[in-house]
PDB file of C-alpha atoms in Angstrom:
ATOM      1  CA  ALA A 204       6.704   1.043  14.137  1.00 92.00           C
ATOM      2  CA  CYS A 205       4.241   1.676  11.303  1.00 93.00           C
ATOM      3  CA  LEU A 206       4.934   5.134   9.914  1.00 93.00           C
ATOM      4  CA  PRO A 207       3.486   7.105   6.972  1.00 90.00           C
ATOM      5  CA  SER A 208       6.689   8.399   5.401  1.00 92.00           C
ATOM      6  CA  ILE A 209      10.358   7.603   4.945  1.00 94.00           C
ATOM      7  CA  GLU A 210      11.234  10.841   6.751  1.00 95.00           C
ATOM      8  CA  SER A 211       9.261   9.879   9.857  1.00 96.00           C
ATOM      9  CA  PHE A 212      10.737   6.365   9.701  1.00 96.00           C
ATOM     10  CA  HIS A 213      14.275   7.759   9.804  1.00 95.00           C
ATOM     11  CA  ALA A 214      13.338  10.191  12.568  1.00 96.00           C
ATOM     12  CA  VAL A 215      11.785   7.557  14.841  1.00 96.00           C
ATOM     13  CA  ALA A 216      14.744   5.256  14.310  1.00 95.00           C
ATOM     14  CA  ALA A 217      17.722   7.582  14.430  1.00 93.00           C
ATOM     15  CA  ALA A 218      16.838  11.188  15.315  1.00 93.00           C
ATOM     16  CA  ASP A 219      17.976  12.852  18.536  1.00 91.00           C
ATOM     17  CA  ASN A 220      15.073  11.290  20.431  1.00 91.00           C
ATOM     18  CA  GLY A 221      14.903   8.134  18.296  1.00 94.00           C
ATOM     19  CA  VAL A 222      15.021   4.512  19.378  1.00 94.00           C
ATOM     20  CA  ILE A 223      18.744   4.435  18.637  1.00 95.00           C
ATOM     21  CA  HIS A 224      19.226   6.175  21.977  1.00 94.00           C
ATOM     22  CA  GLY A 225      17.084   3.707  23.933  1.00 92.00           C
ATOM     23  CA  THR A 226      18.827   1.727  26.625  1.00 90.00           C
ATOM     24  CA  ALA A 227      16.432  -1.237  26.714  1.00 92.00           C
ATOM     25  CA  ILE A 228      15.526  -1.778  23.055  1.00 94.00           C
ATOM     26  CA  LYS A 229      17.008  -4.874  21.424  1.00 95.00           C
ATOM     27  CA  THR A 230      14.862  -5.214  18.292  1.00 97.00           C
ATOM     28  CA  PHE A 231      13.192  -2.652  16.033  1.00 97.00           C
ATOM     29  CA  VAL A 232      10.308  -4.079  13.961  1.00 97.00           C
ATOM     30  CA  ASN A 233       9.262  -2.060  10.923  1.00 97.00           C
ATOM     31  CA  LEU A 234       5.608  -2.513   9.936  1.00 97.00           C
ATOM     32  CA  GLY A 235       5.514   0.171   7.241  1.00 96.00           C
ATOM     33  CA  THR A 236       6.248   0.370   3.511  1.00 97.00           C
ATOM     34  CA  MET A 237       9.549   2.225   3.291  1.00 96.00           C
ATOM     35  CA  GLY A 238      11.470   0.553   0.452  1.00 96.00           C
ATOM     36  CA  THR A 239      14.689  -1.409   0.565  1.00 97.00           C
ATOM     37  CA  ASP A 240      16.993   1.622   0.651  1.00 96.00           C
ATOM     38  CA  ALA A 241      15.436   3.199   3.741  1.00 96.00           C
ATOM     39  CA  VAL A 242      15.108  -0.088   5.617  1.00 97.00           C
ATOM     40  CA  GLY A 243      18.680  -1.020   4.730  1.00 96.00           C
ATOM     41  CA  GLU A 244      19.971   2.316   5.998  1.00 96.00           C
ATOM     42  CA  VAL A 245      18.134   1.960   9.303  1.00 97.00           C
ATOM     43  CA  GLU A 246      19.299  -1.654   9.644  1.00 97.00           C
ATOM     44  CA  HIS A 247      22.899  -0.457   9.277  1.00 96.00           C
ATOM     45  CA  ILE A 248      22.528   2.493  11.665  1.00 96.00           C
ATOM     46  CA  LEU A 249      20.748   0.568  14.409  1.00 96.00           C
ATOM     47  CA  GLY A 250      22.878  -2.537  13.885  1.00 96.00           C
ATOM     48  CA  ASP A 251      25.986  -0.525  14.675  1.00 95.00           C
ATOM     49  CA  ASN A 252      24.345   0.221  18.020  1.00 94.00           C
ATOM     50  CA  GLY A 253      23.454  -3.373  18.832  1.00 95.00           C
ATOM     51  CA  ILE A 254      19.793  -3.160  17.785  1.00 96.00           C
ATOM     52  CA  ASP A 255      18.380  -5.798  15.424  1.00 97.00           C
ATOM     53  CA  VAL A 256      16.010  -4.626  12.678  1.00 97.00           C
ATOM     54  CA  PHE A 257      13.227  -6.894  11.458  1.00 98.00           C
ATOM     55  CA  ASP A 258      11.202  -6.155   8.337  1.00 98.00           C
ATOM     56  CA  CYS A 259       7.462  -6.816   8.671  1.00 98.00           C
ATOM     57  CA  PRO A 260       5.193  -4.566   6.558  1.00 97.00           C
ATOM     58  CA  ILE A 261       1.475  -5.191   6.978  1.00 97.00           C
ATOM     59  CA  THR A 262      -1.320  -5.282   4.407  1.00 95.00           C
ATOM     60  CA  GLY A 263      -5.089  -5.662   4.392  1.00 91.00           C
ATOM     61  CA  GLY A 264      -6.551  -2.267   5.180  1.00 83.00           C
ATOM     62  CA  THR A 265      -7.709  -0.292   8.187  1.00 81.00           C
ATOM     63  CA  GLN A 266     -10.638  -2.482   9.218  1.00 84.00           C
ATOM     64  CA  ARG A 267      -8.581  -5.666   9.237  1.00 90.00           C
ATOM     65  CA  ALA A 268      -6.002  -3.892  11.371  1.00 89.00           C
ATOM     66  CA  TRP A 269      -8.699  -3.087  13.933  1.00 90.00           C
ATOM     67  CA  ASP A 270      -9.980  -6.664  13.702  1.00 93.00           C
ATOM     68  CA  LYS A 271      -6.454  -8.082  14.201  1.00 93.00           C
ATOM     69  CA  THR A 272      -6.753 -10.063  10.971  1.00 95.00           C
ATOM     70  CA  ILE A 273      -4.154  -8.056   9.048  1.00 96.00           C
ATOM     71  CA  THR A 274      -1.545  -9.885   6.960  1.00 98.00           C
ATOM     72  CA  ALA A 275       2.112  -9.497   7.940  1.00 98.00           C
ATOM     73  CA  ILE A 276       4.939  -9.995   5.434  1.00 98.00           C
ATOM     74  CA  ALA A 277       8.112 -10.862   7.321  1.00 98.00           C
ATOM     75  CA  SER A 278      11.784 -11.032   6.404  1.00 98.00           C
ATOM     76  CA  GLY A 279      15.002 -11.008   8.371  1.00 98.00           C
ATOM     77  CA  PRO A 280      17.219 -13.447  10.260  1.00 97.00           C
ATOM     78  CA  GLN A 281      15.375 -16.588  11.368  1.00 97.00           C
ATOM     79  CA  GLU A 282      16.412 -16.173  14.991  1.00 97.00           C
ATOM     80  CA  VAL A 283      15.011 -12.637  15.082  1.00 98.00           C
ATOM     81  CA  PHE A 284      11.784 -13.833  13.461  1.00 98.00           C
ATOM     82  CA  GLU A 285      11.345 -16.467  16.165  1.00 97.00           C
ATOM     83  CA  ARG A 286      11.868 -13.794  18.798  1.00 96.00           C
ATOM     84  CA  VAL A 287       9.286 -11.344  17.425  1.00 97.00           C
ATOM     85  CA  GLN A 288       6.738 -13.829  16.053  1.00 97.00           C
ATOM     86  CA  PRO A 289       4.597 -13.880  19.245  1.00 97.00           C
ATOM     87  CA  LEU A 290       4.321 -10.082  19.057  1.00 95.00           C
ATOM     88  CA  ILE A 291       3.272 -10.193  15.391  1.00 97.00           C
ATOM     89  CA  LYS A 292       0.680 -12.889  16.123  1.00 96.00           C
ATOM     90  CA  ALA A 293      -0.970 -10.512  18.589  1.00 96.00           C
ATOM     91  CA  PHE A 294      -2.198  -8.270  15.750  1.00 94.00           C
ATOM     92  CA  ALA A 295      -1.902 -10.300  12.520  1.00 97.00           C
ATOM     93  CA  GLY A 296      -4.198 -13.018  11.224  1.00 96.00           C
ATOM     94  CA  GLU A 297      -1.595 -14.315   8.778  1.00 97.00           C
ATOM     95  CA  ILE A 298       2.201 -14.148   8.818  1.00 98.00           C
ATOM     96  CA  HIS A 299       4.201 -14.881   5.675  1.00 98.00           C
ATOM     97  CA  TYR A 300       7.913 -15.312   6.376  1.00 98.00           C
ATOM     98  CA  ILE A 301       9.473 -14.955   2.938  1.00 97.00           C
ATOM     99  CA  GLY A 302      13.215 -14.716   3.494  1.00 97.00           C
ATOM    100  CA  ASP A 303      16.127 -14.156   5.840  1.00 97.00           C
ATOM    101  CA  LYS A 304      17.156 -10.743   4.483  1.00 97.00           C
ATOM    102  CA  VAL A 305      15.766  -7.448   5.731  1.00 97.00           C
ATOM    103  CA  GLY A 306      14.218  -5.727   2.704  1.00 97.00           C
ATOM    104  CA  GLN A 307      12.754  -8.785   0.992  1.00 98.00           C
ATOM    105  CA  ALA A 308       9.433  -8.157   2.711  1.00 98.00           C
ATOM    106  CA  GLN A 309       9.560  -4.573   1.440  1.00 98.00           C
ATOM    107  CA  VAL A 310       9.744  -5.789  -2.150  1.00 98.00           C
ATOM    108  CA  ALA A 311       6.799  -8.144  -1.601  1.00 98.00           C
ATOM    109  CA  LYS A 312       4.736  -5.372  -0.001  1.00 98.00           C
ATOM    110  CA  ILE A 313       5.535  -2.897  -2.777  1.00 97.00           C
ATOM    111  CA  VAL A 314       4.481  -5.465  -5.401  1.00 97.00           C
ATOM    112  CA  ASN A 315       1.244  -6.037  -3.479  1.00 96.00           C
ATOM    113  CA  ASN A 316       0.517  -2.318  -3.176  1.00 96.00           C
ATOM    114  CA  MET A 317       1.277  -1.617  -6.820  1.00 97.00           C
ATOM    115  CA  MET A 318      -1.048  -4.408  -7.929  1.00 96.00           C
ATOM    116  CA  SER A 319      -3.760  -3.114  -5.593  1.00 96.00           C
ATOM    117  CA  ILE A 320      -3.532   0.440  -6.955  1.00 97.00           C
ATOM    118  CA  THR A 321      -3.412  -0.879 -10.524  1.00 98.00           C
ATOM    119  CA  ASN A 322      -6.542  -2.966  -9.942  1.00 97.00           C
ATOM    120  CA  LEU A 323      -8.320   0.096  -8.576  1.00 98.00           C
ATOM    121  CA  ALA A 324      -7.253   2.332 -11.461  1.00 98.00           C
ATOM    122  CA  SER A 325      -8.197  -0.175 -14.163  1.00 97.00           C
ATOM    123  CA  CYS A 326     -11.574  -0.895 -12.562  1.00 98.00           C
ATOM    124  CA  ILE A 327     -12.380   2.809 -12.288  1.00 98.00           C
ATOM    125  CA  GLU A 328     -11.393   3.429 -15.912  1.00 98.00           C
ATOM    126  CA  GLY A 329     -13.589   0.530 -16.986  1.00 98.00           C
ATOM    127  CA  VAL A 330     -16.595   1.773 -15.015  1.00 98.00           C
ATOM    128  CA  VAL A 331     -16.110   5.328 -16.321  1.00 98.00           C
ATOM    129  CA  LEU A 332     -15.983   4.010 -19.880  1.00 98.00           C
ATOM    130  CA  GLY A 333     -19.152   2.020 -19.284  1.00 98.00           C
ATOM    131  CA  ALA A 334     -20.907   5.048 -17.784  1.00 98.00           C
ATOM    132  CA  LYS A 335     -20.005   7.199 -20.783  1.00 98.00           C
ATOM    133  CA  ALA A 336     -21.286   4.467 -23.097  1.00 98.00           C
ATOM    134  CA  GLY A 337     -24.641   4.645 -21.309  1.00 98.00           C
ATOM    135  CA  ILE A 338     -24.359   1.257 -19.605  1.00 98.00           C
ATOM    136  CA  ASP A 339     -25.923   0.721 -16.177  1.00 98.00           C
ATOM    137  CA  VAL A 340     -22.777   0.641 -14.039  1.00 98.00           C
ATOM    138  CA  GLU A 341     -24.282  -1.792 -11.529  1.00 98.00           C
ATOM    139  CA  LYS A 342     -24.946  -4.239 -14.353  1.00 98.00           C
ATOM    140  CA  LEU A 343     -21.433  -3.658 -15.668  1.00 98.00           C
ATOM    141  CA  LEU A 344     -19.936  -4.509 -12.266  1.00 98.00           C
ATOM    142  CA  ALA A 345     -22.096  -7.634 -12.111  1.00 98.00           C
ATOM    143  CA  VAL A 346     -20.617  -8.743 -15.443  1.00 98.00           C
ATOM    144  CA  ILE A 347     -17.057  -8.015 -14.291  1.00 98.00           C
ATOM    145  CA  ASN A 348     -17.511  -9.824 -10.986  1.00 98.00           C
ATOM    146  CA  SER A 349     -18.917 -12.925 -12.643  1.00 98.00           C
ATOM    147  CA  GLY A 350     -16.198 -12.930 -15.296  1.00 97.00           C
ATOM    148  CA  SER A 351     -12.442 -12.869 -15.703  1.00 97.00           C
ATOM    149  CA  GLY A 352     -12.115  -9.152 -14.858  1.00 96.00           C
ATOM    150  CA  GLN A 353     -12.988  -9.686 -11.203  1.00 97.00           C
ATOM    151  CA  ASN A 354     -10.526  -8.278  -8.642  1.00 96.00           C
ATOM    152  CA  SER A 355     -10.534  -6.718  -5.182  1.00 94.00           C
ATOM    153  CA  ALA A 356     -11.396  -3.300  -6.600  1.00 97.00           C
ATOM    154  CA  SER A 357     -14.443  -4.534  -8.516  1.00 98.00           C
ATOM    155  CA  LEU A 358     -15.608  -6.694  -5.608  1.00 98.00           C
ATOM    156  CA  THR A 359     -15.284  -4.202  -2.750  1.00 96.00           C
ATOM    157  CA  LYS A 360     -13.427  -0.929  -3.281  1.00 97.00           C
ATOM    158  CA  VAL A 361     -15.423   0.505  -6.166  1.00 98.00           C
ATOM    159  CA  PRO A 362     -18.902  -0.706  -5.144  1.00 98.00           C
ATOM    160  CA  ARG A 363     -18.469   0.219  -1.463  1.00 97.00           C
ATOM    161  CA  HIS A 364     -16.494   3.449  -1.732  1.00 97.00           C
ATOM    162  CA  VAL A 365     -17.030   4.910  -5.229  1.00 98.00           C
ATOM    163  CA  MET A 366     -20.553   3.926  -6.267  1.00 97.00           C
ATOM    164  CA  ASN A 367     -21.896   5.700  -3.172  1.00 98.00           C
ATOM    165  CA  ARG A 368     -19.724   8.765  -3.940  1.00 98.00           C
ATOM    166  CA  LYS A 369     -18.307   8.677  -0.390  1.00 98.00           C
ATOM    167  CA  PHE A 370     -14.676   7.944  -1.368  1.00 98.00           C
ATOM    168  CA  ASP A 371     -13.926   6.631   2.104  1.00 96.00           C
ATOM    169  CA  LEU A 372     -11.772   3.525   1.702  1.00 94.00           C
ATOM    170  CA  GLY A 373      -9.375   4.919   4.305  1.00 90.00           C
ATOM    171  CA  GLY A 374      -6.089   5.064   2.386  1.00 91.00           C
ATOM    172  CA  PRO A 375      -4.799   8.589   1.674  1.00 95.00           C
ATOM    173  CA  MET A 376      -3.708   9.375  -1.874  1.00 97.00           C
ATOM    174  CA  TYR A 377      -0.321  10.613  -0.656  1.00 96.00           C
ATOM    175  CA  ILE A 378       0.374   7.114   0.689  1.00 95.00           C
ATOM    176  CA  SER A 379      -0.396   5.710  -2.766  1.00 96.00           C
ATOM    177  CA  GLN A 380       1.992   8.316  -4.170  1.00 97.00           C
ATOM    178  CA  LYS A 381       4.719   6.999  -1.868  1.00 96.00           C
ATOM    179  CA  ASP A 382       3.966   3.418  -2.882  1.00 96.00           C
ATOM    180  CA  VAL A 383       4.062   3.975  -6.646  1.00 97.00           C
ATOM    181  CA  THR A 384       7.272   5.983  -6.264  1.00 97.00           C
ATOM    182  CA  LEU A 385       8.833   3.123  -4.297  1.00 97.00           C
ATOM    183  CA  TRP A 386       7.720   0.746  -7.058  1.00 97.00           C
ATOM    184  CA  ARG A 387       9.590   2.806  -9.634  1.00 96.00           C
ATOM    185  CA  SER A 388      12.694   2.891  -7.443  1.00 96.00           C
ATOM    186  CA  GLU A 389      12.703  -0.875  -6.933  1.00 96.00           C
ATOM    187  CA  ALA A 390      11.993  -1.572 -10.617  1.00 97.00           C
ATOM    188  CA  GLU A 391      14.853   0.704 -11.668  1.00 96.00           C
ATOM    189  CA  ARG A 392      17.189  -0.844  -9.092  1.00 95.00           C
ATOM    190  CA  LEU A 393      16.430  -4.360 -10.341  1.00 96.00           C
ATOM    191  CA  GLY A 394      16.169  -3.500 -14.031  1.00 97.00           C
ATOM    192  CA  VAL A 395      12.537  -4.554 -14.395  1.00 97.00           C
ATOM    193  CA  THR A 396      10.271  -3.121 -17.102  1.00 95.00           C
ATOM    194  CA  GLN A 397       7.607  -0.642 -15.968  1.00 93.00           C
ATOM    195  CA  TRP A 398       5.078  -0.511 -18.812  1.00 95.00           C
ATOM    196  CA  VAL A 399       2.065  -0.693 -16.521  1.00 96.00           C
ATOM    197  CA  GLY A 400       3.754   0.740 -13.444  1.00 95.00           C
ATOM    198  CA  ASN A 401       4.748   3.970 -15.188  1.00 96.00           C
ATOM    199  CA  THR A 402       1.170   4.568 -16.307  1.00 96.00           C
ATOM    200  CA  VAL A 403      -0.242   4.033 -12.822  1.00 97.00           C
ATOM    201  CA  HIS A 404       2.520   6.194 -11.341  1.00 97.00           C
ATOM    202  CA  HIS A 405       1.566   8.988 -13.742  1.00 97.00           C
ATOM    203  CA  LEU A 406      -2.122   8.723 -12.783  1.00 97.00           C
ATOM    204  CA  VAL A 407      -1.431   8.914  -9.040  1.00 98.00           C
ATOM    205  CA  MET A 408       0.995  11.813  -9.483  1.00 98.00           C
ATOM    206  CA  GLN A 409      -1.629  13.603 -11.595  1.00 97.00           C
ATOM    207  CA  ALA A 410      -4.204  13.077  -8.841  1.00 98.00           C
ATOM    208  CA  CYS A 411      -1.874  14.649  -6.285  1.00 98.00           C
ATOM    209  CA  ALA A 412      -1.083  17.542  -8.636  1.00 98.00           C
ATOM    210  CA  MET A 413      -4.828  18.181  -8.935  1.00 97.00           C
ATOM    211  CA  GLY A 414      -5.102  18.527  -5.155  1.00 98.00           C
ATOM    212  CA  TYR A 415      -6.277  15.046  -4.184  1.00 98.00           C
ATOM    213  CA  GLY A 416      -3.152  14.156  -2.186  1.00 97.00           C
ATOM    214  CA  PRO A 417      -4.787  14.548   1.255  1.00 96.00           C
ATOM    215  CA  GLY A 418      -7.938  12.779   0.058  1.00 97.00           C
ATOM    216  CA  ASP A 419      -8.824   9.116  -0.271  1.00 97.00           C
ATOM    217  CA  MET A 420      -7.094   6.930  -2.857  1.00 97.00           C
ATOM    218  CA  THR A 421     -10.489   6.112  -4.404  1.00 98.00           C
ATOM    219  CA  GLU A 422     -10.642   9.742  -5.539  1.00 98.00           C
ATOM    220  CA  ILE A 423      -8.593   8.545  -8.489  1.00 98.00           C
ATOM    221  CA  ALA A 424     -12.123   8.176  -9.865  1.00 98.00           C
ATOM    222  CA  LYS A 425     -12.562  11.952  -9.847  1.00 98.00           C
ATOM    223  CA  VAL A 426      -9.407  12.390 -11.923  1.00 98.00           C
ATOM    224  CA  VAL A 427     -10.550   9.856 -14.514  1.00 98.00           C
ATOM    225  CA  GLU A 428     -14.037  11.389 -14.529  1.00 98.00           C
ATOM    226  CA  GLN A 429     -12.741  14.927 -15.072  1.00 98.00           C
ATOM    227  CA  MET A 430     -10.440  13.835 -17.871  1.00 97.00           C
ATOM    228  CA  SER A 431     -13.249  11.795 -19.475  1.00 98.00           C
ATOM    229  CA  ASP A 432     -16.010  14.402 -19.049  1.00 98.00           C
ATOM    230  CA  VAL A 433     -18.381  11.974 -17.351  1.00 98.00           C
ATOM    231  CA  GLU A 434     -19.283  11.083 -13.764  1.00 98.00           C
ATOM    232  CA  ILE A 435     -19.977   7.637 -12.358  1.00 98.00           C
ATOM    233  CA  PRO A 436     -23.593   7.895 -11.152  1.00 97.00           C
ATOM    234  CA  LYS A 437     -24.365   7.344  -7.484  1.00 97.00           C
ATOM    235  CA  THR A 438     -26.109   3.975  -7.270  1.00 97.00           C
ATOM    236  CA  ARG A 439     -25.596   3.108  -3.602  1.00 96.00           C
ATOM    237  CA  ASN A 440     -26.013   4.799  -0.239  1.00 94.00           C
TER     238      ASN A 440
END
Protein backbone atom coordinates (compact mmCIF):
# COMPACT_ATOMS: atom_id res chain seq x y z
CA ALA A 1 0.00 0.00 0.00
CA CYS A 2 1.20 3.51 -0.85
CA LEU A 3 -1.04 5.97 0.96
CA PRO A 4 -1.01 9.79 1.29
CA SER A 5 -1.57 10.13 5.03
CA ILE A 6 -1.00 8.39 8.33
CA GLU A 7 -4.77 8.33 8.89
CA SER A 8 -5.42 6.47 5.64
CA PHE A 9 -2.52 4.12 6.40
CA HIS A 10 -4.08 3.14 9.73
CA ALA A 11 -7.50 2.79 8.13
CA VAL A 12 -6.34 0.49 5.32
CA ALA A 13 -4.40 -1.64 7.77
CA ALA A 14 -6.71 -1.89 10.76
CA ALA A 15 -10.13 -0.30 10.21
CA ASP A 16 -13.35 -2.32 10.12
CA ASN A 17 -12.76 -3.18 6.46
CA GLY A 18 -8.95 -3.15 6.69
CA VAL A 19 -6.49 -5.84 5.70
CA ILE A 20 -6.38 -7.04 9.30
CA HIS A 21 -9.66 -8.80 8.59
CA GLY A 22 -8.42 -10.52 5.42
CA THR A 23 -8.34 -14.28 5.46
CA ALA A 24 -5.66 -14.77 2.79
CA ILE A 25 -3.18 -11.96 3.47
CA LYS A 26 0.15 -13.03 4.96
CA THR A 27 2.30 -9.94 4.35
CA PHE A 28 1.50 -6.22 4.29
CA VAL A 29 4.07 -4.12 2.38
CA ASN A 30 4.08 -0.40 3.12
CA LEU A 31 5.33 1.75 0.23
CA GLY A 32 4.50 5.13 1.77
CA THR A 33 6.24 7.62 4.07
CA MET A 34 4.48 7.22 7.41
CA GLY A 35 7.22 7.57 10.04
CA THR A 36 8.51 5.02 12.51
CA ASP A 37 5.69 5.45 15.03
CA ALA A 38 2.87 4.71 12.59
CA VAL A 39 4.68 1.82 10.92
CA GLY A 40 5.59 0.36 14.31
CA GLU A 41 1.99 0.55 15.48
CA VAL A 42 0.71 -1.21 12.37
CA GLU A 43 3.47 -3.83 12.63
CA HIS A 44 2.31 -4.59 16.18
CA ILE A 45 -1.41 -4.66 15.33
CA LEU A 46 -1.07 -6.83 12.23
CA GLY A 47 1.62 -9.00 13.81
CA ASP A 48 -0.78 -9.97 16.57
CA ASN A 49 -3.03 -11.28 13.80
CA GLY A 50 -0.35 -13.30 12.04
CA ILE A 51 0.37 -10.76 9.29
CA ASP A 52 3.98 -9.74 8.60
CA VAL A 53 4.67 -6.06 7.89
CA PHE A 54 7.49 -5.06 5.56
CA ASP A 55 8.72 -1.49 5.25
CA CYS A 56 9.45 -0.36 1.68
CA PRO A 57 8.89 3.36 0.97
CA ILE A 58 9.54 4.43 -2.61
CA THR A 59 11.24 7.53 -3.99
CA GLY A 60 11.93 9.06 -7.39
CA GLY A 61 8.79 10.88 -8.44
CA THR A 62 5.64 10.22 -10.42
CA GLN A 63 7.21 9.69 -13.84
CA ARG A 64 9.69 7.11 -12.57
CA ALA A 65 6.82 5.28 -10.91
CA TRP A 66 5.04 5.05 -14.26
CA ASP A 67 8.30 3.98 -15.91
CA LYS A 68 8.90 1.29 -13.25
CA THR A 69 12.31 2.77 -12.46
CA ILE A 70 11.39 4.02 -8.98
CA THR A 71 13.79 3.42 -6.09
CA ALA A 72 12.60 1.24 -3.21
CA ILE A 73 14.08 1.53 0.29
CA ALA A 74 13.51 -1.74 2.14
CA SER A 75 13.80 -2.83 5.75
CA GLY A 76 12.43 -5.71 7.76
CA PRO A 77 13.27 -9.35 8.49
CA GLN A 78 15.51 -10.92 5.83
CA GLU A 79 13.14 -13.82 5.26
CA VAL A 80 10.24 -11.45 4.59
CA PHE A 81 12.42 -9.41 2.23
CA GLU A 82 13.24 -12.52 0.22
CA ARG A 83 9.55 -13.32 0.00
CA VAL A 84 8.45 -9.89 -1.27
CA GLN A 85 11.51 -9.00 -3.36
CA PRO A 86 10.07 -10.38 -6.64
CA LEU A 87 6.99 -8.18 -6.15
CA ILE A 88 9.13 -5.08 -5.52
CA LYS A 89 11.26 -5.81 -8.59
CA ALA A 90 8.10 -5.65 -10.71
CA PHE A 91 7.83 -1.87 -10.18
CA ALA A 92 11.23 -0.69 -8.88
CA GLY A 93 14.42 -0.08 -10.82
CA GLU A 94 16.57 -0.14 -7.68
CA ILE A 95 16.05 -1.82 -4.31
CA HIS A 96 18.14 -0.81 -1.31
CA TYR A 97 17.78 -3.23 1.60
CA ILE A 98 19.16 -1.25 4.53
CA GLY A 99 18.31 -3.23 7.64
CA ASP A 100 16.32 -5.99 9.31
CA LYS A 101 14.06 -3.72 11.39
CA VAL A 102 10.76 -2.32 10.19
CA GLY A 103 11.06 1.47 10.42
CA GLN A 104 14.68 1.83 9.34
CA ALA A 105 13.55 2.41 5.76
CA GLN A 106 11.19 5.10 7.04
CA VAL A 107 14.10 7.02 8.55
CA ALA A 108 16.07 6.76 5.30
CA LYS A 109 13.08 7.94 3.26
CA ILE A 110 12.40 10.87 5.59
CA VAL A 111 16.05 11.95 5.35
CA ASN A 112 15.82 11.73 1.55
CA ASN A 113 12.59 13.74 1.42
CA MET A 114 13.86 16.41 3.78
CA MET A 115 17.02 16.85 1.72
CA SER A 116 14.95 17.04 -1.46
CA ILE A 117 12.65 19.75 -0.06
CA THR A 118 15.64 21.62 1.36
CA ASN A 119 17.39 21.56 -2.02
CA LEU A 120 14.25 22.93 -3.66
CA ALA A 121 13.80 25.69 -1.08
CA SER A 122 17.43 26.82 -1.18
CA CYS A 123 17.51 26.82 -4.99
CA ILE A 124 14.32 28.87 -5.18
CA GLU A 125 15.62 31.39 -2.64
CA GLY A 126 18.84 31.69 -4.62
CA VAL A 127 17.03 32.25 -7.92
CA VAL A 128 14.68 34.80 -6.31
CA LEU A 129 17.67 36.67 -4.89
CA GLY A 130 19.33 36.66 -8.29
CA ALA A 131 16.15 37.91 -9.97
CA LYS A 132 15.84 40.78 -7.51
CA ALA A 133 19.49 41.66 -8.12
CA GLY A 134 18.71 41.98 -11.83
CA ILE A 135 20.63 38.88 -12.90
CA ASP A 136 19.42 36.81 -15.86
CA VAL A 137 18.05 33.78 -14.01
CA GLU A 138 18.92 31.39 -16.84
CA LYS A 139 22.54 32.51 -16.63
CA LEU A 140 22.41 32.16 -12.85
CA LEU A 141 21.19 28.57 -13.14
CA ALA A 142 23.94 27.84 -15.66
CA VAL A 143 26.50 29.03 -13.11
CA ILE A 144 24.94 26.94 -10.32
CA ASN A 145 24.76 23.82 -12.47
CA SER A 146 28.38 24.08 -13.53
CA GLY A 147 29.54 24.78 -9.98
CA SER A 148 29.35 23.40 -6.47
CA GLY A 149 25.74 24.53 -5.90
CA GLN A 150 24.33 21.99 -8.34
CA ASN A 151 21.55 19.71 -7.03
CA SER A 152 18.41 17.99 -8.26
CA ALA A 153 16.36 21.16 -7.82
CA SER A 154 18.70 23.31 -9.90
CA LEU A 155 19.09 20.62 -12.56
CA THR A 156 15.45 19.66 -13.08
CA LYS A 157 12.79 20.87 -10.64
CA VAL A 158 13.30 24.62 -10.92
CA PRO A 159 14.11 24.84 -14.65
CA ARG A 160 11.34 22.42 -15.69
CA HIS A 161 8.57 23.37 -13.27
CA VAL A 162 9.25 26.91 -11.99
CA MET A 163 10.96 28.77 -14.83
CA ASN A 164 7.95 28.03 -17.05
CA ARG A 165 5.57 29.16 -14.26
CA LYS A 166 3.63 25.88 -14.56
CA PHE A 167 4.42 24.57 -11.05
CA ASP A 168 3.62 21.02 -12.11
CA LEU A 169 6.24 18.75 -10.56
CA GLY A 170 3.46 16.47 -9.32
CA GLY A 171 4.05 16.45 -5.56
CA PRO A 172 1.33 18.18 -3.50
CA MET A 173 2.45 20.67 -0.87
CA TYR A 174 0.44 18.87 1.82
CA ILE A 175 2.61 15.79 1.25
CA SER A 176 5.70 17.95 1.82
CA GLN A 177 4.02 19.22 4.99
CA LYS A 178 3.65 15.62 6.18
CA ASP A 179 7.28 14.88 5.33
CA VAL A 180 8.79 17.87 7.14
CA THR A 181 6.60 17.15 10.16
CA LEU A 182 7.82 13.55 10.20
CA TRP A 183 11.39 14.86 10.00
CA ARG A 184 10.84 16.93 13.12
CA SER A 185 9.31 13.97 14.94
CA GLU A 186 12.22 11.67 14.08
CA ALA A 187 14.82 14.33 14.92
CA GLU A 188 13.19 14.95 18.30
CA ARG A 189 12.91 11.22 18.99
CA LEU A 190 16.61 10.68 18.25
CA GLY A 191 17.86 13.93 19.76
CA VAL A 192 19.29 15.31 16.52
CA THR A 193 19.73 19.05 15.93
CA GLN A 194 17.29 20.70 13.51
CA TRP A 195 18.93 23.99 12.52
CA VAL A 196 18.15 23.60 8.83
CA GLY A 197 15.15 21.32 9.24
CA ASN A 198 13.26 23.79 11.43
CA THR A 199 13.69 26.54 8.85
CA VAL A 200 12.42 24.36 6.00
CA HIS A 201 9.56 23.13 8.18
CA HIS A 202 8.57 26.74 8.86
CA LEU A 203 8.63 27.58 5.13
CA VAL A 204 6.42 24.63 4.16
CA MET A 205 3.98 25.33 7.00
CA GLN A 206 3.84 28.98 5.90
CA ALA A 207 3.07 27.87 2.34
CA CYS A 208 0.17 25.75 3.57
CA ALA A 209 -1.10 28.58 5.78
CA MET A 210 -1.13 30.83 2.70
CA GLY A 211 -3.40 28.37 0.89
CA TYR A 212 -0.87 26.42 -1.17
CA GLY A 213 -1.47 23.09 0.58
CA PRO A 214 -3.47 21.52 -2.28
CA GLY A 215 -1.05 22.93 -4.86
CA ASP A 216 2.30 21.70 -6.14
CA MET A 217 5.35 21.69 -3.86
CA THR A 218 7.18 23.94 -6.34
CA GLU A 219 4.73 26.69 -5.36
CA ILE A 220 7.11 27.30 -2.48
CA ALA A 221 8.49 29.73 -5.08
CA LYS A 222 5.34 31.84 -4.82
CA VAL A 223 5.77 32.14 -1.06
CA VAL A 224 9.39 33.26 -1.39
CA GLU A 225 8.43 35.64 -4.20
CA GLN A 226 5.62 37.25 -2.21
CA MET A 227 7.80 37.69 0.84
CA SER A 228 10.64 39.10 -1.30
CA ASP A 229 8.47 41.37 -3.48
CA VAL A 230 9.84 39.98 -6.73
CA GLU A 231 8.78 37.31 -9.23
CA ILE A 232 11.00 34.85 -11.05
CA PRO A 233 10.49 35.74 -14.72
CA LYS A 234 9.08 33.14 -17.09
CA THR A 235 11.97 32.06 -19.30
CA ARG A 236 10.71 28.70 -20.58
CA ASN A 237 7.54 27.30 -22.11
